[in-house]
Coordinates of C-alpha atoms and ligand atoms in Angstrom, one line a residue:
M1 CA 12.4 18.9 4.0
A2 CA 10.2 15.9 4.2
E3 CA 10.7 14.7 0.6
E4 CA 7.5 12.4 -0.5
A5 CA 7.8 9.1 -2.7
L6 CA 5.1 7.1 -4.6
I7 CA 6.5 3.3 -4.0
V8 CA 4.8 1.0 -6.8
I9 CA 4.8 -2.4 -5.6
D10 CA 4.9 -5.2 -8.5
V11 CA 2.9 -3.8 -11.3
Q12 CA 3.8 -7.0 -13.3
N13 CA 1.9 -9.1 -15.9
D14 CA 2.1 -12.2 -14.1
F15 CA -0.1 -10.5 -11.3
C16 CA -2.8 -9.3 -13.6
P17 CA -5.4 -11.5 -15.4
G18 CA -4.2 -13.6 -17.8
G19 CA -0.8 -14.0 -15.4
A20 CA 1.0 -16.8 -13.5
L21 CA -0.3 -15.7 -10.2
A22 CA -3.0 -13.4 -11.4
V23 CA -4.8 -11.0 -8.6
E24 CA -8.4 -10.6 -9.4
G25 CA -8.7 -6.8 -11.0
G26 CA -4.9 -6.3 -10.5
E27 CA -5.0 -4.5 -14.0
E28 CA -7.9 -2.2 -12.8
I29 CA -5.5 -0.2 -11.0
V30 CA -3.1 1.0 -13.6
P31 CA -4.7 4.2 -14.7
V32 CA -4.8 5.3 -10.8
V33 CA -1.5 4.3 -10.5
N34 CA -0.4 6.3 -13.4
R35 CA -2.4 9.4 -12.2
M36 CA -0.6 9.2 -8.7
I37 CA 3.0 8.9 -10.6
E38 CA 2.1 12.2 -12.3
A39 CA 1.5 13.6 -9.1
T40 CA 4.3 12.7 -6.9
P41 CA 7.7 13.9 -7.0
H42 CA 9.6 10.7 -6.5
V43 CA 8.4 7.8 -7.9
I44 CA 10.3 4.3 -7.2
L45 CA 9.1 0.8 -8.7
T46 CA 9.7 -2.6 -7.3
Q47 CA 9.7 -5.9 -9.6
D48 CA 9.5 -9.3 -8.3
W49 CA 12.0 -11.0 -10.1
H50 CA 13.0 -14.6 -9.5
P51 CA 15.5 -17.1 -11.3
A52 CA 13.5 -20.1 -12.6
G53 CA 13.2 -22.8 -10.1
H54 CA 13.1 -20.3 -7.3
S55 CA 12.4 -21.9 -4.0
S56 CA 9.2 -19.9 -3.5
F57 CA 7.5 -22.0 -6.5
A58 CA 5.8 -25.3 -5.7
S59 CA 6.8 -26.9 -8.7
R60 CA 10.1 -27.1 -6.7
H61 CA 8.6 -29.1 -3.7
N62 CA 7.8 -32.5 -4.2
G63 CA 3.9 -33.4 -3.7
K64 CA 3.3 -29.5 -2.9
T65 CA 0.7 -27.4 -4.7
P66 CA 0.3 -23.9 -5.2
F67 CA -0.8 -22.3 -1.8
E68 CA 0.3 -24.6 0.6
T69 CA 2.7 -23.5 3.2
V70 CA 6.0 -25.0 3.9
E71 CA 8.7 -24.5 6.7
A72 CA 12.0 -22.6 5.2
D73 CA 14.6 -22.0 7.7
Y74 CA 13.8 -18.4 7.6
G75 CA 10.0 -19.5 8.9
P76 CA 7.0 -20.2 7.2
Q77 CA 6.9 -19.6 3.6
T78 CA 3.9 -19.8 1.1
L79 CA 4.3 -21.7 -1.8
W80 CA 3.4 -20.2 -5.7
P81 CA 3.0 -20.8 -8.6
D82 CA 5.9 -20.1 -11.0
H83 CA 5.8 -16.6 -11.4
C84 CA 7.9 -13.6 -12.4
V85 CA 10.5 -15.6 -13.9
Q86 CA 13.7 -13.1 -14.8
G87 CA 13.5 -11.8 -18.2
T88 CA 9.9 -13.3 -19.0
K89 CA 6.9 -11.3 -20.1
G90 CA 5.0 -12.2 -16.9
A91 CA 7.9 -10.4 -15.1
A92 CA 7.7 -7.3 -17.2
F93 CA 5.9 -4.4 -15.9
H94 CA 2.1 -4.1 -17.1
P95 CA 2.5 -2.7 -20.5
E96 CA 0.3 0.4 -19.7
L97 CA 2.1 1.3 -16.7
E98 CA 4.0 4.6 -17.0
W99 CA 7.1 3.8 -15.5
T100 CA 8.9 6.6 -17.6
R101 CA 9.4 8.5 -14.7
A102 CA 10.8 6.1 -12.0
E103 CA 14.0 7.2 -10.7
L104 CA 14.7 3.4 -9.2
I105 CA 13.5 -0.2 -9.9
V106 CA 14.3 -2.5 -7.0
R107 CA 14.3 -6.1 -8.0
K108 CA 13.5 -8.5 -5.5
G109 CA 13.4 -12.3 -4.6
F110 CA 16.0 -12.9 -7.0
R111 CA 18.0 -15.1 -4.1
P112 CA 17.3 -18.6 -5.0
G113 CA 16.9 -19.7 -1.4
I114 CA 14.9 -17.3 0.1
D115 CA 11.5 -15.5 -1.0
S116 CA 11.3 -11.3 -0.6
Y117 CA 7.8 -9.8 -0.6
S118 CA 8.7 -6.6 1.1
A119 CA 10.5 -4.1 -0.8
F120 CA 12.9 -3.4 2.0
F121 CA 13.6 -6.7 3.8
E122 CA 13.7 -10.3 2.5
N123 CA 11.4 -12.9 4.2
D124 CA 14.0 -13.6 7.0
R125 CA 12.9 -9.9 7.8
K126 CA 16.5 -8.7 8.3
T127 CA 18.3 -9.1 5.1
P128 CA 18.0 -5.4 3.3
T129 CA 17.1 -4.7 0.0
G130 CA 19.2 -1.4 0.0
L131 CA 15.8 0.7 -0.3
G132 CA 15.7 1.8 3.5
G133 CA 19.1 3.5 3.0
Y134 CA 18.5 4.7 -0.4
L135 CA 15.6 6.6 0.7
K136 CA 17.0 7.9 4.1
E137 CA 20.2 9.1 2.4
R138 CA 18.1 11.1 -0.1
G139 CA 16.0 12.6 2.6
I140 CA 12.5 11.0 1.6
S141 CA 10.3 10.5 4.8
K142 CA 6.9 10.3 3.2
L143 CA 5.8 7.1 1.6
T144 CA 2.8 6.2 -0.4
L145 CA 2.5 2.8 -1.2
V146 CA 0.3 1.0 -4.0
G147 CA 0.1 -2.3 -6.3
L148 CA -0.1 -5.7 -6.0
A149 CA -0.9 -7.7 -3.8
T150 CA -2.5 -5.5 -1.0
D151 CA -2.0 -8.5 1.2
F152 CA 1.7 -9.6 0.3
C153 CA 4.1 -7.4 -1.2
V154 CA 2.3 -4.0 -0.2
A155 CA 1.6 -5.0 3.2
Y156 CA 5.1 -6.4 4.1
S157 CA 6.6 -3.2 2.6
A158 CA 4.2 -0.7 4.5
L159 CA 5.1 -2.8 7.9
D160 CA 8.7 -2.7 7.0
A161 CA 8.6 0.8 6.4
V162 CA 6.8 2.1 9.5
R163 CA 9.6 0.0 11.4
L164 CA 12.3 1.9 9.7
G165 CA 10.5 5.3 10.6
F166 CA 9.0 6.2 7.5
S167 CA 5.5 7.8 7.6
V168 CA 3.6 5.4 5.4
T169 CA 0.0 5.6 3.5
V170 CA -1.3 2.6 1.6
A171 CA -3.6 3.9 -1.3
M172 CA -6.3 1.0 -1.1
E173 CA -8.0 2.1 -4.2
A174 CA -4.5 1.5 -6.2
C175 CA -4.2 -2.1 -5.0
R176 CA -5.8 -5.2 -5.4
A177 CA -5.8 -8.5 -2.8
I178 CA -4.6 -12.1 -3.3
D179 CA -6.7 -12.9 -0.2
L180 CA -5.8 -16.3 0.8
G181 CA -7.6 -17.7 3.9
G182 CA -8.2 -14.1 5.4
S183 CA -4.9 -13.0 4.5
L184 CA -6.5 -9.7 3.3
A185 CA -8.4 -8.8 6.6
A186 CA -5.4 -10.0 8.9
M187 CA -3.1 -7.8 7.0
I188 CA -5.1 -4.7 7.3
G189 CA -5.4 -5.4 10.9
E190 CA -1.5 -5.6 11.0
M191 CA -1.0 -2.4 9.0
E192 CA -3.5 -0.4 11.2
K193 CA -1.9 -1.9 14.4
A194 CA 1.5 -1.0 13.2
G195 CA 0.2 2.7 12.3
V196 CA 0.1 2.7 8.7
R197 CA -2.4 5.1 7.5
L198 CA -5.0 3.5 5.0
S199 CA -6.5 5.7 2.3
Ligands
LIG201 C1 3.7 -11.3 -4.4 C2 3.3 -13.6 -3.8 C3 4.8 -14.2 -4.4 C4 3.4 -10.1 -4.2 C5 4.9 -11.9 -4.9 O1 3.9 -9.4 -5.3 O2 2.1 -9.8 -3.7 N1 3.1 -12.4 -3.8 N2 5.4 -12.8 -5.1
LIG202 ZN1 7.1 -13.9 -6.1

């Protein structure tokens, strides 16, 4: 039987208003996500989880400021304010997120030299996090993705999930975007082209 899971991407303090990389309206999705958690048989959360001084932080690059792009050995990398540092309050889940039912928490972005937007692969698009194998082994083939941010971690996860053969829906009302230089429209286009269902 095709089992179904909700994947809740990075609903963490640093991506909500007042956080280090606040996404506008990020906290508004929490009640919507909570209702979906109640209504879905399997729930998996991801947590952006960087060591201090992570290579995606602009503070690590001389003369660079957040939201500039650098060329990493795995391709272009956007630089971010320091965020979601392991063990900090900013890296914790939003206090109202009903995470109790989560069966798995996937941490990502913990390797100092490489970022990981996607819940499935790091930004080289080939180092796996293990989530794809975990879901397949459990017979879970239908995924609904929600969370922050639509145009980065949610979209990259959705694109990788279809590439791995999962049936994927992104519930847009339970996502909010960073929208950097048109990134939201661009990633919506990519998701539609790849066969992600946007609801
Ligand atoms: C994210 C930028 C950097 C995200 C994580 O969760 O979308 N974006 N780290
Ligand atoms: Zn990050």
